[in-house]
PDB file of C-alpha atoms in Angstrom:
ATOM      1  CA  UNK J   1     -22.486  -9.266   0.405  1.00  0.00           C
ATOM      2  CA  UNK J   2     -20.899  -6.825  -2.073  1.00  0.00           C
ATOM      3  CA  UNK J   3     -17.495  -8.267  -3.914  1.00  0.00           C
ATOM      4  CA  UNK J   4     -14.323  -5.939  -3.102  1.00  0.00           C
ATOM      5  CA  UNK J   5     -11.018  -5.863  -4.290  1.00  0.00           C
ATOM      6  CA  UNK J   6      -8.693  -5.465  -1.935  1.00  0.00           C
ATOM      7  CA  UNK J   7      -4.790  -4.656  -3.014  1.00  0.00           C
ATOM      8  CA  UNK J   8      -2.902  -5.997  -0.813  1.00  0.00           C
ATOM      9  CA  UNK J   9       0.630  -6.460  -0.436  1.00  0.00           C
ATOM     10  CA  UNK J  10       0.802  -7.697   3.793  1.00  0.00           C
ATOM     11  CA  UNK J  11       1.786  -4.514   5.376  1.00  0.00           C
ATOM     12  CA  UNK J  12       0.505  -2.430   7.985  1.00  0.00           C
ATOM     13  CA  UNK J  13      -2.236   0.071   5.545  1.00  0.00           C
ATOM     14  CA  UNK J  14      -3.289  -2.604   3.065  1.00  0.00           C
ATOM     15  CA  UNK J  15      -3.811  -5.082   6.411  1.00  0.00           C
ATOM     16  CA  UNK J  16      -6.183  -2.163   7.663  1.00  0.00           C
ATOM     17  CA  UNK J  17      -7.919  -1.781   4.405  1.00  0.00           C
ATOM     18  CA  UNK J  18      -8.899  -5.271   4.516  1.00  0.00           C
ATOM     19  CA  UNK J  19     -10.453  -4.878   8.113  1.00  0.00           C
ATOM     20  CA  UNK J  20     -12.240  -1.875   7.125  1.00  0.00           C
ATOM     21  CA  UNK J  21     -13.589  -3.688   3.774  1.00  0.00           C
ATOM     22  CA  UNK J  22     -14.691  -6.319   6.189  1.00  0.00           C
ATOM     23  CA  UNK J  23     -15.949  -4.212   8.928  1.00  0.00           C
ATOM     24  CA  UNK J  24     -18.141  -2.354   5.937  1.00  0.00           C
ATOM     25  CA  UNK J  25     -20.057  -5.220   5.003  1.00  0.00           C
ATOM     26  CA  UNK J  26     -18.175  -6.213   1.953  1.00  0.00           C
ATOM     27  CA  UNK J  27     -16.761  -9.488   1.188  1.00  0.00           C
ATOM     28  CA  UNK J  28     -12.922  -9.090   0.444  1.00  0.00           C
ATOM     29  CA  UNK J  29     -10.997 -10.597  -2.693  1.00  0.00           C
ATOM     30  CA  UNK J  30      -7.201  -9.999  -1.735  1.00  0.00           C
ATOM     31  CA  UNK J  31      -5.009  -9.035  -4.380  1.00  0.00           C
ATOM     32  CA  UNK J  32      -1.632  -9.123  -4.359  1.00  0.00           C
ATOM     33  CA  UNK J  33       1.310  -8.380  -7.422  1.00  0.00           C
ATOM     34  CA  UNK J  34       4.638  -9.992  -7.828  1.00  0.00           C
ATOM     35  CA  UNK J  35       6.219  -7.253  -9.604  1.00  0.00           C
ATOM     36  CA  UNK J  36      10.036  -7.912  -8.956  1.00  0.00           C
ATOM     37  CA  UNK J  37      10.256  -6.400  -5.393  1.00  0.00           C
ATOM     38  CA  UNK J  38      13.551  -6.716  -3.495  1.00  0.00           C
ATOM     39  CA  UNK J  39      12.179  -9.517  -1.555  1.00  0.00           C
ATOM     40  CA  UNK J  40       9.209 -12.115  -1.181  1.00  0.00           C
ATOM     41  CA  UNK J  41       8.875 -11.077   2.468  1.00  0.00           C
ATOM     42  CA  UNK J  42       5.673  -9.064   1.543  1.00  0.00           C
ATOM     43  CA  UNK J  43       3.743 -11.840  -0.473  1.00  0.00           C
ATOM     44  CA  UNK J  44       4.494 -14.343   2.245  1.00  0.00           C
ATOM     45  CA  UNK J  45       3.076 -11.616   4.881  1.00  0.00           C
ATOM     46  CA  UNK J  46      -0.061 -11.538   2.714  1.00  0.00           C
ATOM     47  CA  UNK J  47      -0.511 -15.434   1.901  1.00  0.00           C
ATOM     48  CA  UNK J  48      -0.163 -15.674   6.083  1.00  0.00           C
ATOM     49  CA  UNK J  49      -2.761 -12.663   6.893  1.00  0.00           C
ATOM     50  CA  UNK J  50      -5.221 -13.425   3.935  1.00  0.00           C
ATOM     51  CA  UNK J  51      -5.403 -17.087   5.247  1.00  0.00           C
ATOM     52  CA  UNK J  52      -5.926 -16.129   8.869  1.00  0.00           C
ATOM     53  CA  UNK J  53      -8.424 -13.694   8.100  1.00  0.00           C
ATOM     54  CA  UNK J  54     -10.213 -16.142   5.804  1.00  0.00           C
ATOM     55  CA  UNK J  55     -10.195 -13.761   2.598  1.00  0.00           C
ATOM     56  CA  UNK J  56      -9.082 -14.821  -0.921  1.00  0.00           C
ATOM     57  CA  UNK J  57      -5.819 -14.118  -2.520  1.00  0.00           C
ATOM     58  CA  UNK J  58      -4.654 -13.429  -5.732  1.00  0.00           C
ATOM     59  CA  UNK J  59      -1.256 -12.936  -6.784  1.00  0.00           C
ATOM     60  CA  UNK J  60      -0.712 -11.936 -10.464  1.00  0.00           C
ATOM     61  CA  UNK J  61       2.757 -11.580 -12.039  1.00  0.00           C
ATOM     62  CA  UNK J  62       3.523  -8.304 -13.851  1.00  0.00           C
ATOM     63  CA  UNK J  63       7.604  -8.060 -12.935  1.00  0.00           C
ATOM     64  CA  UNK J  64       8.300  -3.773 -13.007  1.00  0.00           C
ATOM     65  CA  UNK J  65      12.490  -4.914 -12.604  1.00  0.00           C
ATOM     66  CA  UNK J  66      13.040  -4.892 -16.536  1.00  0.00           C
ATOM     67  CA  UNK J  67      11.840  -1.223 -16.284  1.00  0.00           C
ATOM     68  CA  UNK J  68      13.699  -0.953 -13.297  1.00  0.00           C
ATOM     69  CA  UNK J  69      14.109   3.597 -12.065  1.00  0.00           C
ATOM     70  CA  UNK J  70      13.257   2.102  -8.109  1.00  0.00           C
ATOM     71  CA  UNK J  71      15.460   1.250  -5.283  1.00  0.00           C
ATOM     72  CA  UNK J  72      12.435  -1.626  -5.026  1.00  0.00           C
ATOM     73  CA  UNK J  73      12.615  -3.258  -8.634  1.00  0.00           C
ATOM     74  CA  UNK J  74      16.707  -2.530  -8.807  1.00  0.00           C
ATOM     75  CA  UNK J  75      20.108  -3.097  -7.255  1.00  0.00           C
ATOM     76  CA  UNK J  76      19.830   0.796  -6.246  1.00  0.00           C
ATOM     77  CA  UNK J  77      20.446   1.179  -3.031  1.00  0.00           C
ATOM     78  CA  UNK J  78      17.455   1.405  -0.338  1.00  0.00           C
ATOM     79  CA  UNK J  79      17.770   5.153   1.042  1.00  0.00           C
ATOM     80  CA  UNK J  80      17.897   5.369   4.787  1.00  0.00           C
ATOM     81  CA  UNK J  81      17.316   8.818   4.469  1.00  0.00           C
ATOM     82  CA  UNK J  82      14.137  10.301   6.545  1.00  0.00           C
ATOM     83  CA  UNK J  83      11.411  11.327   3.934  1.00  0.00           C
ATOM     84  CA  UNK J  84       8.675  11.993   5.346  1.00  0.00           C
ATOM     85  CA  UNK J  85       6.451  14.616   4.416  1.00  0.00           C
ATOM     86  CA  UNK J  86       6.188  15.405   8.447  1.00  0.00           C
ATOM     87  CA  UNK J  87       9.659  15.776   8.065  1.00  0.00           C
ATOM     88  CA  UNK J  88      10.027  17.848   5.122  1.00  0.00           C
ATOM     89  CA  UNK J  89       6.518  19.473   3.925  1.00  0.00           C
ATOM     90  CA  UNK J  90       6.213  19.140   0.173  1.00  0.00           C
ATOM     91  CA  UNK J  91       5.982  22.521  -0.745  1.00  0.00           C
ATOM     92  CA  UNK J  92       9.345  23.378   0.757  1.00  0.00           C
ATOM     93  CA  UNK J  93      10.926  20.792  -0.842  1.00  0.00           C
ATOM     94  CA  UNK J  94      13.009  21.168  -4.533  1.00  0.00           C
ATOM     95  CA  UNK J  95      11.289  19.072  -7.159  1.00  0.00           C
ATOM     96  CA  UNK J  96      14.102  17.076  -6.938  1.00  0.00           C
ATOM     97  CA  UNK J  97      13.542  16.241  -3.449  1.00  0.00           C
ATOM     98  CA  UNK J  98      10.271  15.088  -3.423  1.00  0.00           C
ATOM     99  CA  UNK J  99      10.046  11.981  -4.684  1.00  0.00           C
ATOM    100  CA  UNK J 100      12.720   9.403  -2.594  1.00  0.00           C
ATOM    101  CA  UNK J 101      14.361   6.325  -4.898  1.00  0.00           C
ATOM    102  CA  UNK J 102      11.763   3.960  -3.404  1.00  0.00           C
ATOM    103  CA  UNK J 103       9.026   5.635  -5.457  1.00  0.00           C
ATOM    104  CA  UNK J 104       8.468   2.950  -8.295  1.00  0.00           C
ATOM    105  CA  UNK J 105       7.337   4.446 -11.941  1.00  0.00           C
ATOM    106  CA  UNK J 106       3.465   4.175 -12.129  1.00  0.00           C
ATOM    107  CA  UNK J 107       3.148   1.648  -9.179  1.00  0.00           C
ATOM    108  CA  UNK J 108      -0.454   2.908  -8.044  1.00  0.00           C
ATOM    109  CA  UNK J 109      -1.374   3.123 -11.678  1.00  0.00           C
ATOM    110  CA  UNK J 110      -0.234  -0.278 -13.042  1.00  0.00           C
ATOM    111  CA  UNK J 111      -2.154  -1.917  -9.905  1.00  0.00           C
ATOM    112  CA  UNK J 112      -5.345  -0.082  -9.810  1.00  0.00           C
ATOM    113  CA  UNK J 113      -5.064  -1.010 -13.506  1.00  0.00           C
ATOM    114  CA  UNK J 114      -4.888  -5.006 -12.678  1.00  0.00           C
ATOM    115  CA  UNK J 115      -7.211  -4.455  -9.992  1.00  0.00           C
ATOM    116  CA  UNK J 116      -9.805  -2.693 -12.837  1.00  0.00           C
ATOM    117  CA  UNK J 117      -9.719  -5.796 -14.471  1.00  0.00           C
ATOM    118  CA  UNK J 118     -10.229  -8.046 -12.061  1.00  0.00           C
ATOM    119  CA  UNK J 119     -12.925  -6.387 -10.491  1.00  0.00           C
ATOM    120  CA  UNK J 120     -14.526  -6.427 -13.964  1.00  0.00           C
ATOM    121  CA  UNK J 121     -14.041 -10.291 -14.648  1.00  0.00           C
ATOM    122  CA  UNK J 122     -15.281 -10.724 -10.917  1.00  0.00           C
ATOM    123  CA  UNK J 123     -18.578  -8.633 -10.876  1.00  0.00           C
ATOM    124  CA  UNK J 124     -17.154  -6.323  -8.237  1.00  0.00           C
ATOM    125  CA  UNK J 125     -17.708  -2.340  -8.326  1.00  0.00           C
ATOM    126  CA  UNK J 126     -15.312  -1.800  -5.397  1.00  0.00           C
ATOM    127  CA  UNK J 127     -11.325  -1.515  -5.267  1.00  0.00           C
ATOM    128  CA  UNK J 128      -9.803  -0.929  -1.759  1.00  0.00           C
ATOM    129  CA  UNK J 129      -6.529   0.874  -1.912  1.00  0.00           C
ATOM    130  CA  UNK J 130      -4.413   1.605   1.060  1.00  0.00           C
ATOM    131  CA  UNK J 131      -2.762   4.811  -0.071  1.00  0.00           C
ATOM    132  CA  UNK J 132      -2.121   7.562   2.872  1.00  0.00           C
ATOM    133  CA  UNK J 133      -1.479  10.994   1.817  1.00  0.00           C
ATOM    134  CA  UNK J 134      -0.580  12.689   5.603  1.00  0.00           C
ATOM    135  CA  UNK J 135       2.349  10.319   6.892  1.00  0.00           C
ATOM    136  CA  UNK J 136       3.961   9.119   3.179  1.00  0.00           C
ATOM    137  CA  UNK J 137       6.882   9.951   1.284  1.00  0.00           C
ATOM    138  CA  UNK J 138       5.554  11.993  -1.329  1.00  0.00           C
ATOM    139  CA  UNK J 139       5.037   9.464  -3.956  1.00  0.00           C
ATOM    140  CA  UNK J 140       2.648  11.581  -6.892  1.00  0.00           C
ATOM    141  CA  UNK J 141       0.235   8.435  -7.199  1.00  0.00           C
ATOM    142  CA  UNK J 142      -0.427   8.154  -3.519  1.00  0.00           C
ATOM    143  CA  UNK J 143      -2.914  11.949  -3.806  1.00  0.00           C
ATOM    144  CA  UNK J 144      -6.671  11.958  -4.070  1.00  0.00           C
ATOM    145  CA  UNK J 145      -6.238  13.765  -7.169  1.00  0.00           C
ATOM    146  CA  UNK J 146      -4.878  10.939  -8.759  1.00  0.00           C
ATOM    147  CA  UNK J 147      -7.369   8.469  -6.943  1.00  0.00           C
ATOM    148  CA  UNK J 148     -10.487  10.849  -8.637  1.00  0.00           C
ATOM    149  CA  UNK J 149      -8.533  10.932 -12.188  1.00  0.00           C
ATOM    150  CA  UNK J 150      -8.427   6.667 -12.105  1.00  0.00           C
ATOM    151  CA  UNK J 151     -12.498   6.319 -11.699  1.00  0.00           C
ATOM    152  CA  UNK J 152     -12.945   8.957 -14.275  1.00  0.00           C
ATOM    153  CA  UNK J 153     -10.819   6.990 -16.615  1.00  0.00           C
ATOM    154  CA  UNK J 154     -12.409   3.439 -15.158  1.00  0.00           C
ATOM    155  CA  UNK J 155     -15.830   5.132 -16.024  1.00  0.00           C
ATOM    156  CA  UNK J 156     -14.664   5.315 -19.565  1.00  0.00           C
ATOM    157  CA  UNK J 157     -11.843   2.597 -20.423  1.00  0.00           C
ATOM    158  CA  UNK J 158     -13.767  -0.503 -18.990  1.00  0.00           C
ATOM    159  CA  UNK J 159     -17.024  -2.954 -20.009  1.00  0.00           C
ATOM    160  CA  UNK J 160     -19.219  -2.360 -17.233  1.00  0.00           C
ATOM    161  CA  UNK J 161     -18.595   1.413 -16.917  1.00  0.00           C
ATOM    162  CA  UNK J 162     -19.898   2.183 -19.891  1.00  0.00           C
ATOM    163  CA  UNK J 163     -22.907   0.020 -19.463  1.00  0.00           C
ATOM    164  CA  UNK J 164     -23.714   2.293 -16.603  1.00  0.00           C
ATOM    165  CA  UNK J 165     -21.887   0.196 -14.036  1.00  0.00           C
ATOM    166  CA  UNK J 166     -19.356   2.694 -12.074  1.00  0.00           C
ATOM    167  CA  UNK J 167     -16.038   1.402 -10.423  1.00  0.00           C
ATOM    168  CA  UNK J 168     -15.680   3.179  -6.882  1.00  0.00           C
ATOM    169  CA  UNK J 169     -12.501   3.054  -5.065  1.00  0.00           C
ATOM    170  CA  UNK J 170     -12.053   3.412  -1.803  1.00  0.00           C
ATOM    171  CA  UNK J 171      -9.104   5.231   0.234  1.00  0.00           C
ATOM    172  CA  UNK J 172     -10.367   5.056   4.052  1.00  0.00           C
ATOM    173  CA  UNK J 173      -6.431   6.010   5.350  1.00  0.00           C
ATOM    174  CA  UNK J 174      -5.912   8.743   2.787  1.00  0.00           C
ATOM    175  CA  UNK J 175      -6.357  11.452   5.410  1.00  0.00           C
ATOM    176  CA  UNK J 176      -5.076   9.483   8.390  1.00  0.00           C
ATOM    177  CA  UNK J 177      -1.810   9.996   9.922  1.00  0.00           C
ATOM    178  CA  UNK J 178      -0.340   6.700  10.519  1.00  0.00           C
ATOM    179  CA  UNK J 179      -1.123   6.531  14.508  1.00  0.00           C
ATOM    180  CA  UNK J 180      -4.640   6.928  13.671  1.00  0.00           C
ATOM    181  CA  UNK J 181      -4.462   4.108  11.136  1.00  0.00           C
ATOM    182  CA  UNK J 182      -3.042   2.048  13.515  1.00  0.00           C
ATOM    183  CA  UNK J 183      -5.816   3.152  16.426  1.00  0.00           C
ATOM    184  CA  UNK J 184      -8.479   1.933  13.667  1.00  0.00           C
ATOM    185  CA  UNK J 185      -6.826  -1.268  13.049  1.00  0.00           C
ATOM    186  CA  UNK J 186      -5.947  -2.158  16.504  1.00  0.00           C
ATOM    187  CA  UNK J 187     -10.430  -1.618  16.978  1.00  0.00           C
ATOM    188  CA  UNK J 188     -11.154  -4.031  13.882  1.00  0.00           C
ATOM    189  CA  UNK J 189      -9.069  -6.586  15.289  1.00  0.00           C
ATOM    190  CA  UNK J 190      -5.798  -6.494  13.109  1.00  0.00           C
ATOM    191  CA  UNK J 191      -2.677  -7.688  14.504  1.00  0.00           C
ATOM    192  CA  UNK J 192       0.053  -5.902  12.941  1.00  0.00           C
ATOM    193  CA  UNK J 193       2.954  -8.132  14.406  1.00  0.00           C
ATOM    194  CA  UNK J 194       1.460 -10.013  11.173  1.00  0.00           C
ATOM    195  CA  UNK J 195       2.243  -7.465   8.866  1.00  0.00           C
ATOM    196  CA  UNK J 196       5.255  -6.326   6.685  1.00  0.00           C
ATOM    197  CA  UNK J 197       6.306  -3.129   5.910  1.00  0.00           C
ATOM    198  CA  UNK J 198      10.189  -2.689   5.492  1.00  0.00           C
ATOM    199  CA  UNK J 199      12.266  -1.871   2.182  1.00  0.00           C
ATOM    200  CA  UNK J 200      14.960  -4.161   3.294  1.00  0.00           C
ATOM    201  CA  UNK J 201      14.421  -6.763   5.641  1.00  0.00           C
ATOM    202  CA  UNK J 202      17.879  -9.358   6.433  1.00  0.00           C
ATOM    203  CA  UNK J 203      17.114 -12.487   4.852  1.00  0.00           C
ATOM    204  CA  UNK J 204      15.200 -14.132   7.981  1.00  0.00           C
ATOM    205  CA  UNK J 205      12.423 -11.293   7.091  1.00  0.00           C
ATOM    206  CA  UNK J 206      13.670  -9.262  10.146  1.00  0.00           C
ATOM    207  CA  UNK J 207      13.025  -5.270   9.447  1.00  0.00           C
ATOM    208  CA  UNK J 208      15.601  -3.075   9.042  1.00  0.00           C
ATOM    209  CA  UNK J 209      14.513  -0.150  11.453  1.00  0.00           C
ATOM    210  CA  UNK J 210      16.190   2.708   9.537  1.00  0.00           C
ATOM    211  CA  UNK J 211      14.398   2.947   5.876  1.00  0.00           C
ATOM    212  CA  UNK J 212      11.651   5.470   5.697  1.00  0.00           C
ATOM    213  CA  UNK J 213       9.062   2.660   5.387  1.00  0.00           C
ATOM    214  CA  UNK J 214      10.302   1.384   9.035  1.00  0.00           C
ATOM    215  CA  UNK J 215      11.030   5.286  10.154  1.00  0.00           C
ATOM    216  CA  UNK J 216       7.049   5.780   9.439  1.00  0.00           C
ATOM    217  CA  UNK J 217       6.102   2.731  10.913  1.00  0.00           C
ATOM    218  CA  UNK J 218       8.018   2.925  14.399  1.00  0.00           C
ATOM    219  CA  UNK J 219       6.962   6.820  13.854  1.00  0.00           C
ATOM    220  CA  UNK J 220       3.258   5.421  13.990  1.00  0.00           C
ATOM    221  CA  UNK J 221       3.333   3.366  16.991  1.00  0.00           C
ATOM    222  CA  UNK J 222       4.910   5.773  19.531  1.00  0.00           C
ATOM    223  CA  UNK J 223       2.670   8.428  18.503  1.00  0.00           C
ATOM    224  CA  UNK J 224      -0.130   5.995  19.186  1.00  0.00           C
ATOM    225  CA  UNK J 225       1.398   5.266  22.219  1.00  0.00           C
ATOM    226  CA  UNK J 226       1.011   1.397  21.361  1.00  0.00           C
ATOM    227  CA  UNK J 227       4.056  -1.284  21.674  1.00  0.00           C
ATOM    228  CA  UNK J 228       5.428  -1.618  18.162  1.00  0.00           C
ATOM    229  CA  UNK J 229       5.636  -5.166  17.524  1.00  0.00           C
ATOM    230  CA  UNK J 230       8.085  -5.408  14.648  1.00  0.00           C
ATOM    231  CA  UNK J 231      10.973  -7.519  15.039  1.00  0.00           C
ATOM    232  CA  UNK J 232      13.758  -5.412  14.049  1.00  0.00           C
ATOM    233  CA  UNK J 233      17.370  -6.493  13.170  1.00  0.00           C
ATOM    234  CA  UNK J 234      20.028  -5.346  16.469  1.00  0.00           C
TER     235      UNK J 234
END
């Protein structure tokens, strides 16, 4: 079986990545960053689905707080605002409207990055990366554009690419709303009352139900028309 990388982080898209990578053929290698997030909720939603799944994980350290500019890597406030680019379409929105707080400065970039390089010291061609671009908050790094500019610059920054060994990454929920992603999940298998998705859970791990992570997620479910089952603070 063909090594994948997986990025994983325990929520709800990167959970159905892994499923898919499965359900392809490939055998998964989970990885997972500690990069100063609000919480641990999410690492300890991944250590708990990797292991049940039976898939490797990885969690490197590469803190983003010192650069802090998020609501996720500062003590900025978590918007409860509603996002959404169903919501508000991005090209009738301001410039400075588009991008919410919880966007974190080169996220997608700094991951695929660590992902590059372990793919490379792991003889894997694959990266599996859970971005969506129909139901997300208009974060720039989350568009195939930037997905197709990152294996150009794999092709030329990295070992293997330019021994004629090409990195491929995969985005199999890029141009799924979330209901559908949750409809593909729910026919791999994936029980998503083992995922994590909120901004700011209470300190039991308990989602919040109002930030636009939660907003998309309970947004998902009912459109699905599948019982949602987060546990949500009262």
């Amino acid at each position: 079986m063909r090594k994948a990388i997986v990025l994983f982080s325990g929520g709800l898209d990167s959970t159905t990545c892994l499923a898919i990578a499965r359900a392809e053929g490939f055998s998964p290698l989970c990885l997972a960053v500690d990069y100063g997030q609000r919480h641990a909720i999410e690492l300890k939603a991944a250590e708990r689905i990797a292991t049940s799944l039976g898939a490797p994980l990885h969690i490197l350290h590469c803190s983003l707080r010192e650069m802090g500019g998020s609501a996720l890597t500062s003590e900025l406030p978590v918007p409860m605002e509603d996002f959404s680019m169903e919501k508000l379409p991005m090209e009738k929105l301001t410039v400075g409207e588009r991008i919410p707080p919880t966007y974190v400065p080169a996220r997608n970039t700094i991951f695929l990055a660590l992902a590059l390089g372990f793919a490379e010291t792991k003889g894997a061609q694959d990266i599996f990366l859970g971005i969506n671009a129909v139901d997300y908050s208009g974060y720039p790094d989350c568009r195939p554009e930037f997905v197709s500019a990152f294996e150009a610059l794999a092709r030329l920054a990295t070992k293997a690419g330019i021994e004629g060994t090409p990195f491929h990454i995969h985005t199999p929920l890029a141009g799924l709303s979330k209901a559908q992603i949750i409809h593909k999940g729910l026919l791999l298998g994936v029980d998503y009352a083992m995922t994590h998705s909120c901004y700011a859970p209470s300190l039991c791990g308990l989602a919040c139900g109002r930030c636009e992570s939660c907003r998309l997620r309970k947004r998902g479910f009912l459109q699905a028309g599948v019982a949602d089952p987060t546990k949500y603070q009262p």
